[in-house]
XYZ file of C-alpha atoms in Angstrom:
461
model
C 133.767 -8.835 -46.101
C 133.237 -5.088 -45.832
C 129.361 -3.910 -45.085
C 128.962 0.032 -45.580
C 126.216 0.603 -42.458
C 125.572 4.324 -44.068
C 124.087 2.072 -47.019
C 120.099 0.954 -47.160
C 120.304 -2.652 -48.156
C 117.689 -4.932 -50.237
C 116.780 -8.102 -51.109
C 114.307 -10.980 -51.908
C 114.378 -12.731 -48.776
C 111.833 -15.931 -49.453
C 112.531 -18.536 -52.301
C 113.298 -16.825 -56.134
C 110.215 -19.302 -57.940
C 106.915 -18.341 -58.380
C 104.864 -18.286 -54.972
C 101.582 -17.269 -53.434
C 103.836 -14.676 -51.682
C 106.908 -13.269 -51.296
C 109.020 -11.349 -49.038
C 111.435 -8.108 -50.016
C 113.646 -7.187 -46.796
C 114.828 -3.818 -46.633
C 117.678 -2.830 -43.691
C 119.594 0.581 -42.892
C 118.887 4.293 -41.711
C 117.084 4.996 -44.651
C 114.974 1.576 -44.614
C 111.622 3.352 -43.301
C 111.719 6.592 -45.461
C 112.722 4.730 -49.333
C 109.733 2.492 -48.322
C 107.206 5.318 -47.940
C 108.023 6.766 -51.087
C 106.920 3.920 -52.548
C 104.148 2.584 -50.108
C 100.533 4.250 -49.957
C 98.694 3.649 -46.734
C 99.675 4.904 -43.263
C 102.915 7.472 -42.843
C 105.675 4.794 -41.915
C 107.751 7.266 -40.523
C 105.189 7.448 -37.750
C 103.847 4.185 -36.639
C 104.875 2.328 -33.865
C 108.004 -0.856 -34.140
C 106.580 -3.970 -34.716
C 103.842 -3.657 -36.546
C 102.110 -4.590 -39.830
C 100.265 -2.101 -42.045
C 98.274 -3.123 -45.355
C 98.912 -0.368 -48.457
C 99.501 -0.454 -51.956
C 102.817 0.134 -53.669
C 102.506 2.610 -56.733
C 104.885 3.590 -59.167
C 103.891 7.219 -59.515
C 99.990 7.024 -59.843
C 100.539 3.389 -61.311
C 99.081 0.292 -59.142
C 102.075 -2.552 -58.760
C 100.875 -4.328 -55.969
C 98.540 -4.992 -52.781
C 100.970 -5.672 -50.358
C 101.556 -5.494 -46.200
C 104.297 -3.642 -44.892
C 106.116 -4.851 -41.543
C 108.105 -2.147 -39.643
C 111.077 -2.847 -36.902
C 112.811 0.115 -35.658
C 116.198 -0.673 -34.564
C 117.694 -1.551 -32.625
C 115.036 -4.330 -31.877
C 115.160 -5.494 -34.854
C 117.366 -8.401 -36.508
C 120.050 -6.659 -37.547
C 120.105 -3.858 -35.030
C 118.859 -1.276 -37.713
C 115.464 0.110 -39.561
C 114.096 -2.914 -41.241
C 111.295 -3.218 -43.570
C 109.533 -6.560 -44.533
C 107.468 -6.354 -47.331
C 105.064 -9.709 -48.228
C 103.746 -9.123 -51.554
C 102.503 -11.431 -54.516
C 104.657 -13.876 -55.670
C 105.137 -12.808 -58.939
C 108.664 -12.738 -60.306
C 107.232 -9.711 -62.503
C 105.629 -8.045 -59.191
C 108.781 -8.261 -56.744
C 111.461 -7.247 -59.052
C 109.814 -4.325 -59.920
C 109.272 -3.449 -56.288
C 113.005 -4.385 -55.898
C 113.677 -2.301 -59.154
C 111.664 0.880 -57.237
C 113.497 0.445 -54.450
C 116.643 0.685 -55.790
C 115.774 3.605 -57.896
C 115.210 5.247 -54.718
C 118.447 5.061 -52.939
C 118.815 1.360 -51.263
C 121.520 -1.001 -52.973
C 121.324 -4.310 -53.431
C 122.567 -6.805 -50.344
C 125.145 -8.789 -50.865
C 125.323 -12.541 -50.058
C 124.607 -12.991 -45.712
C 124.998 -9.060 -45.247
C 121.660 -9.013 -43.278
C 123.004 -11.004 -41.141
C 127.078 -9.623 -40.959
C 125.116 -5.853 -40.047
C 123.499 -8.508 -36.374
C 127.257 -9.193 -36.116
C 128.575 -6.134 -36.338
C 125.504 -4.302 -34.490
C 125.980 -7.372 -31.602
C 123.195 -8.706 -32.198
C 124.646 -12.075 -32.382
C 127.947 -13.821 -31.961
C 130.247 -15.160 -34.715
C 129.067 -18.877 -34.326
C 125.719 -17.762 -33.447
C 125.413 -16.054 -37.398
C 127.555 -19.284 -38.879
C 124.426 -21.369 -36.912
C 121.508 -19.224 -38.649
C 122.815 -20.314 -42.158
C 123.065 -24.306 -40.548
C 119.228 -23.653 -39.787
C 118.722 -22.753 -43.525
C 120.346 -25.301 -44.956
C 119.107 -28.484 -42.146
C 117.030 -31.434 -43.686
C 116.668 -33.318 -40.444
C 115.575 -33.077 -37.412
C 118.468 -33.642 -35.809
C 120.599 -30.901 -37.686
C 117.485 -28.825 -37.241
C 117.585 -29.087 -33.215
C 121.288 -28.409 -33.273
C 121.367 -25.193 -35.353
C 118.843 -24.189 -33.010
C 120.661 -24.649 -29.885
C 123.292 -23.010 -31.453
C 121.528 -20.349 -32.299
C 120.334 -19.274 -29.442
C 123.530 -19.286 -27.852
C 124.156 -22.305 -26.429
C 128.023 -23.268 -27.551
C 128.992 -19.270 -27.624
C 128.134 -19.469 -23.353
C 130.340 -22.567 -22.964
C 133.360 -20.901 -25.131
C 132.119 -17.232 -22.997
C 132.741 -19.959 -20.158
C 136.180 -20.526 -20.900
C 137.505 -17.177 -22.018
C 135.981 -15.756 -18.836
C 138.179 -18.570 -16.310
C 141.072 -17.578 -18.436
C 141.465 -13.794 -18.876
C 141.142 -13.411 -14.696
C 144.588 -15.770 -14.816
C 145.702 -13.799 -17.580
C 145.501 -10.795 -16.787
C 147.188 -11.491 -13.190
C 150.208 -12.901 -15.210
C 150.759 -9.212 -17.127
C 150.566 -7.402 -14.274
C 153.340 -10.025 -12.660
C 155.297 -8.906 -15.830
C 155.130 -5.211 -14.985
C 156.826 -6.116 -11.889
C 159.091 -8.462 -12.838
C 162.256 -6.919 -11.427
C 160.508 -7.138 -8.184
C 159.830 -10.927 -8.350
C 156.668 -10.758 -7.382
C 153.895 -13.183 -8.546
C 149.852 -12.131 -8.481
C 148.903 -15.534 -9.900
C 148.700 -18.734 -7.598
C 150.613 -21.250 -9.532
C 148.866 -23.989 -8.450
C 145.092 -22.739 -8.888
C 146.308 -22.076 -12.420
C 147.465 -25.613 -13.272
C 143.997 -26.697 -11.717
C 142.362 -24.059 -13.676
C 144.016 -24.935 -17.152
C 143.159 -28.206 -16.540
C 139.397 -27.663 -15.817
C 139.190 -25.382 -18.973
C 141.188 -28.240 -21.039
C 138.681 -30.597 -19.721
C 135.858 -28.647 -21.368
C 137.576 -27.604 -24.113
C 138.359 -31.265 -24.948
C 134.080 -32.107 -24.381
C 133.621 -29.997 -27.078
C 136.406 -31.133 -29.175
C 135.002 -34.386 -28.867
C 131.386 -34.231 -29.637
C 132.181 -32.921 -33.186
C 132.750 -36.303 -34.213
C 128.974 -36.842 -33.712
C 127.768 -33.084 -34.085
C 129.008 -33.051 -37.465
C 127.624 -36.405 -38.216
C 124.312 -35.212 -37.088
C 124.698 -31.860 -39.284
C 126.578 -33.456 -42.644
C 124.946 -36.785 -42.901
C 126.430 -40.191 -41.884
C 128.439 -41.882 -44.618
C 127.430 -45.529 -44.944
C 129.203 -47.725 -47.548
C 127.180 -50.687 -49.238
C 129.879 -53.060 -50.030
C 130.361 -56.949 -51.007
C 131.016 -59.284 -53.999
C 128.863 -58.265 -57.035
C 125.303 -59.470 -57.531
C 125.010 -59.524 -53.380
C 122.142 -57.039 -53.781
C 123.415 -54.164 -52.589
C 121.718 -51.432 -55.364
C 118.347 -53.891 -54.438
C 119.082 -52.387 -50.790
C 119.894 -48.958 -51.764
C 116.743 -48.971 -53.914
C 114.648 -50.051 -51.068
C 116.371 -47.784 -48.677
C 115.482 -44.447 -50.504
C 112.246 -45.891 -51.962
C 113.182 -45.220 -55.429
C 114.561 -46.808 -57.954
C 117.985 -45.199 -57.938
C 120.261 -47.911 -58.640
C 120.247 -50.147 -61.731
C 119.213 -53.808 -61.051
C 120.206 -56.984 -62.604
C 121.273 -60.392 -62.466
C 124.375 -59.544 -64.962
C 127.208 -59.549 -62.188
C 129.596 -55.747 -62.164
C 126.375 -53.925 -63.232
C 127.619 -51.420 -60.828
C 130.929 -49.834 -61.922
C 130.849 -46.755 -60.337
C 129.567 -45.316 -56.800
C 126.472 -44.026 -56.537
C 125.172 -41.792 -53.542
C 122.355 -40.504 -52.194
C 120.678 -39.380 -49.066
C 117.984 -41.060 -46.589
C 116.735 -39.677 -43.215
C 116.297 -42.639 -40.682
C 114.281 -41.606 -37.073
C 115.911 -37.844 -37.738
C 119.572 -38.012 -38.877
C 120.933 -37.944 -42.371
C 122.341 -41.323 -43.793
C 124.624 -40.527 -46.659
C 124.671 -43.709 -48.380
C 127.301 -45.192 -51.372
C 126.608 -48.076 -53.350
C 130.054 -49.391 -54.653
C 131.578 -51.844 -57.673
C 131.299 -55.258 -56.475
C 134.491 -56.243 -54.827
C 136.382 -58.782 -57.102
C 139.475 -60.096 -59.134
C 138.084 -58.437 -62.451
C 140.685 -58.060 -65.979
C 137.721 -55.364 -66.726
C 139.488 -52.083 -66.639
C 136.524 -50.277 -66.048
C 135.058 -52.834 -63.767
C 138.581 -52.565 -61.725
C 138.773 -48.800 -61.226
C 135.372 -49.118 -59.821
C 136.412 -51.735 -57.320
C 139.703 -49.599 -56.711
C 136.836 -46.842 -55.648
C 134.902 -49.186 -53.482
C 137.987 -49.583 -50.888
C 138.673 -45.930 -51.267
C 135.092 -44.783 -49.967
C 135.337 -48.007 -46.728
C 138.504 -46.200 -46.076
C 136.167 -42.568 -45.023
C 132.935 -44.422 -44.406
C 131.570 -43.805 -40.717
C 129.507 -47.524 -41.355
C 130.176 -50.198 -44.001
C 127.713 -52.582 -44.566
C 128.606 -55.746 -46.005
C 126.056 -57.467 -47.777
C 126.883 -60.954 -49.240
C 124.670 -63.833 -50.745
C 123.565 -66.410 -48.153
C 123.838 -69.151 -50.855
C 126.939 -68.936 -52.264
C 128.954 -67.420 -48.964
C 129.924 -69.817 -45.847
C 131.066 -68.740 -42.653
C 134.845 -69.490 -43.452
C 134.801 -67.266 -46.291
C 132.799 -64.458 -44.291
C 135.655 -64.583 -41.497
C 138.076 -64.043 -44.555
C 136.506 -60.914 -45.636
C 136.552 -59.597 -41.921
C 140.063 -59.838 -41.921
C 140.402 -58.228 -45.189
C 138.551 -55.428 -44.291
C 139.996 -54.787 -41.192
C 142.441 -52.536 -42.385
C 140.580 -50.180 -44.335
C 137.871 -50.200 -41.713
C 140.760 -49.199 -38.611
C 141.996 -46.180 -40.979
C 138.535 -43.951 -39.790
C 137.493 -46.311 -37.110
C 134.669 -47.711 -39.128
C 132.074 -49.627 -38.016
C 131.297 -52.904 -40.132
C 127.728 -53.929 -39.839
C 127.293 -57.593 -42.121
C 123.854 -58.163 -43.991
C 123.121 -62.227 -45.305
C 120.685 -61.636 -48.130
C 118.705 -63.541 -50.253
C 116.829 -64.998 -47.168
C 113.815 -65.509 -49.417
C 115.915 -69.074 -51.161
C 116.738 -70.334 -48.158
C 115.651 -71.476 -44.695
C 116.010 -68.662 -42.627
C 116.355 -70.575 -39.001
C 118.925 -72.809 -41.020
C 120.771 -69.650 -41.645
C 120.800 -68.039 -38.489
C 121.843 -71.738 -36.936
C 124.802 -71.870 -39.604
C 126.159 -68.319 -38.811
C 125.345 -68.410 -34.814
C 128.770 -66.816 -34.442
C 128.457 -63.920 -35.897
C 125.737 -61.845 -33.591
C 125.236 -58.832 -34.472
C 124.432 -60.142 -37.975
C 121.724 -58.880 -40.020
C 119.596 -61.210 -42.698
C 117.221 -59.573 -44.977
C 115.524 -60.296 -48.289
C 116.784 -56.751 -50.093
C 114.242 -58.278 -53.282
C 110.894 -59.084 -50.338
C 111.901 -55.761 -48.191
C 111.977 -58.419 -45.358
C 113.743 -56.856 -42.298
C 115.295 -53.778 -44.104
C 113.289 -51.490 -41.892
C 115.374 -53.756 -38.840
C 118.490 -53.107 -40.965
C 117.857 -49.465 -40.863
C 116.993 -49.016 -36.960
C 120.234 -50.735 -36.524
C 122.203 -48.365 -38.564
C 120.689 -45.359 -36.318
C 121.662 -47.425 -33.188
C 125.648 -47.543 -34.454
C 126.300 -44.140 -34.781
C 125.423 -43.798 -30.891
C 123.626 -40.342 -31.386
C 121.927 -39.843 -28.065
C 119.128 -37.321 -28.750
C 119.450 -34.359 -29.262
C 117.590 -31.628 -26.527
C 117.971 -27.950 -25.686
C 120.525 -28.520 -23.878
C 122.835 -30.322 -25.503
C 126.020 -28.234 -26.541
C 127.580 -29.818 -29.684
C 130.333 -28.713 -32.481
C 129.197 -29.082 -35.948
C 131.646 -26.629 -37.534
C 134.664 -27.507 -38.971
C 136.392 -23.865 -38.021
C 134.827 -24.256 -34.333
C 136.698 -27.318 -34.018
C 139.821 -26.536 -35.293
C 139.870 -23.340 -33.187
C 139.266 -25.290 -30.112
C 141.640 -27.934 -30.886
C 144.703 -25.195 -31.191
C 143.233 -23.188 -27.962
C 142.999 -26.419 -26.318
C 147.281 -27.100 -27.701
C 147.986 -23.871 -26.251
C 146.366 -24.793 -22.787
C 148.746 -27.988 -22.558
C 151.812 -25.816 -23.587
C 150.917 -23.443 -21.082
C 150.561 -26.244 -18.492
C 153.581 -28.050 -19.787
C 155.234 -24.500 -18.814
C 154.076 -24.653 -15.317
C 155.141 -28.245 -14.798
C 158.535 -27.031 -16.121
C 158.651 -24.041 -14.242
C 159.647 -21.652 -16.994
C 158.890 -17.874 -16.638
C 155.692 -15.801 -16.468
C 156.164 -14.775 -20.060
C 156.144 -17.544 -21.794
C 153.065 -18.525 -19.775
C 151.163 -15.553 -20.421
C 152.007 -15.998 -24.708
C 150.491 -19.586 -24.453
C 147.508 -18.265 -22.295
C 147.144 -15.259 -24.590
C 147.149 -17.269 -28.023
C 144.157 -20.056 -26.238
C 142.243 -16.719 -26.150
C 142.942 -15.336 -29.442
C 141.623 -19.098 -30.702
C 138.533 -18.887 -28.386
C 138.012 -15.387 -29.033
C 137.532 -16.487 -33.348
C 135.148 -18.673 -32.609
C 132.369 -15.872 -31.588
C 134.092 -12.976 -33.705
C 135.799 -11.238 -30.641
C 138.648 -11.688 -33.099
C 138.060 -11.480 -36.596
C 139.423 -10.578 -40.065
C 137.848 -9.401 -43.245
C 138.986 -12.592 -45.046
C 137.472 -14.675 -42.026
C 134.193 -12.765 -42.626
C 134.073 -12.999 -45.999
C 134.628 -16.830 -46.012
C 131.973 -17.343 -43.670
C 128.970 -14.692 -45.079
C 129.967 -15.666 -48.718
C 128.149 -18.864 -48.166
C 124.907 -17.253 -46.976
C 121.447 -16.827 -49.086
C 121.319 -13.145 -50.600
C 118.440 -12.493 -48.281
C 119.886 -13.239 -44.998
């Protein structure tokens, strides 16, 4: 993505309904002075940064709004240049014309996260720190919420800073061991290297590893609702999300198709999947949906298997353990079994027939009895610990596979050491961890990179 800085930029930067009020941003060296021409109040071009001044805007003699004008001189400002914010009435009518007068007087209209690619380019921010500002946007828990934040403020760039830093020192006494490679000399202890690579691998391979719960945490955990039909799993879902999103009924296979939707339990994002009853069916329909249901178990994070406490025995729920435990071992699934229909039967008669299965669940999906216990115990299988300041997590798919090649470039660099190959080869492994580690925070980047990454941003950020 290619941002012309000589450009004045412009956009709506709150939500595009109608609203009490609305913000217009403005950003470039000409920010200050197209906003005066249109602005009546105080000279803008001689106030102080960082403050607010309340005017009218006027098209010629011609009244379009009351409005107050907020003035950041760069660099201090978010994108490291002149920025206006305007609030003004919410009117779609009112802030497109404002928009409209702007334009007419020299800005252009931003493209999609260019606010926020000129507080790249102006250093304002870091690669991942940007990519975090759009996770803050888009974050619907609290969790996702607390890690966009940390992220945002810097917190993963200083650990990847960390790591570049140990390595270029090592680095850069290997090329100079190169320019004097006639005289067999070597600048770089051998053996603090190894011991270096493999602290850096070490934290490298932290990282790595908390994206399997940073991206849960940001994305949503996917839970699968499986078991034979007419168990009451779309009762569950309904209760669940409070709404009557599945269709209910005694007819068995009323479900024939997945249906999804999302739930926040104590701060994360449940994705959950309601699924075709799994049976021996000559319904085609009723088959491909079944065909589905071990397709999703295969990606679920959590399957919950719900099955009727009347009809089911303990023999037959040991069957369906087995059965699943293939699709479940594909993505390390964990299989969390609900007895329903508590409501017909005894429930200490129950709990004394299936005493061998403990961490069994029985609820009454139709009653709402013990759904809320069904629900902490979902949050307690995904093993999130809680998420504070400090924590340092990956929730981005590029992060992680950036690390993961940095961190393959470590071990072939170490591998080289162990084998005792030359300095050169050494330095190319060493040199291409960086070039992964330097992607992650833009200290390498591409216009096709950028592009891919801003694309996905709000106009007005």
């Amino acid at each position: 993505m290619h941002s012309n800085t000589e450009d004045t930029i412009c956009a709506l930067a709150s939500g595009s309904g109608p609203a009490a009020i609305s913000v217009i941003r403005i950003s470039g060296p000409k920010a200050i002075e197209i906003c005066n021409t249109i602005f009546k109040g105080k000279d803008l071009n001689k106030v102080d940064s960082h403050t607010i001044h309340f005017g009218t805007i006027r098209e010629d003699d011609v009244l379009v709004d009351e409005v107050l004008v907020s003035v950041f001189k760069g660099p201090n400002s978010y994108t490291g240049e002149d920025v206006i914010e305007l609030s003004c009435h919410g009117s779609p009518f009112i802030r497109q014309k404002i928009i409209n007068l702007l334009l007419d007087r020299g800005a252009r209209s931003a493209n999609a996260g260019e606010f926020t690619l000129r507080a790249f380019m102006n250093k304002k921010m870091d690669l991942s720190q940007a990519e975090a500002v759009a996770d803050l946007i888009s974050s619907e828990s609290e969790a996702s919420h607390k890690l966009a934040m940390q992220q945002m403020r810097g917190g993963f760039s200083s650990e990847i800073g960390k790591l570049r830093e140990e390595l270029i020192n090592f680095a850069s006494l290997i090329e100079l061991e190169l320019d004097f490679s006639e005289e067999d000399v070597e600048f770089a202890d051998r053996s603090e290297l190894k011991d270096l690579i493999l602290k850096v691998h070490k934290l490298a391979q932290g990282l790595i590893e908390s994206f399997k719960v940073g991206n849960v945490l940001k994305n949503g955990v996917p839970v699968v609702i499986a078991g034979k039909p007419n168990a009451g799993k779309s009762t569950l879902l309904n209760q669940i999300l409070k709404e009557e999103r599945a269709i209910v009924s005694s007819v068995e296979g009323t479900t024939r198709d997945t249906i999804e939707d999302e739930a926040v339990l104590n701060g994360v994002i449940f994705r959950f999947i309601d699924t075709a009853g799994i049976r021996e069916t000559k319904d085609e329909v009723e088959a491909i949906g079944v065909k589905k249901t071990l397709e999703q178990i295969e990606t679920a994070a959590i399957v919950v298997y719900m099955f009727d406490v009347n009809t089911f025995t303990p023999s037959t729920l040991r069957d369906v353990i087995k059965e699943l435990e293939e699709p479940l071992s594909r993505n390390g699934a964990k299989l969390l079994l609900v007895g329903n229909k508590i409501d017909q039967k005894d429930e200490e008669m129950v709990r004394a027939q299936y005493k061998d299965f403990d961490d069994m669940i029985l609820i009454s999906a139709k009653d709402n009895q013990n759904v809320e216990k069904l629900s902490n115990k979902l949050v307690d299988l995904i093993e999130t610990q809680e998420v504070s300041s400090s924590d340092v997590m990956v929730t981005n798919s590029r992060h992680y596979e950036a690390l993961t090649k940095a961190d393959a470039s470590l071990m072939n660099a170490l591998n080289g050491l162990e084998t005792g190959i030359t300095g050169d080869f050494i330095a190319m492994d060493i040199r291409q961890s960086l070039h992964y580690l330097g992607e992650i925070t833009g200290q390498i980047t591409s216009d096709d990179l950028l592009g891919n990454i801003f694309s996905n941003f709000c106009i007005g950020k």
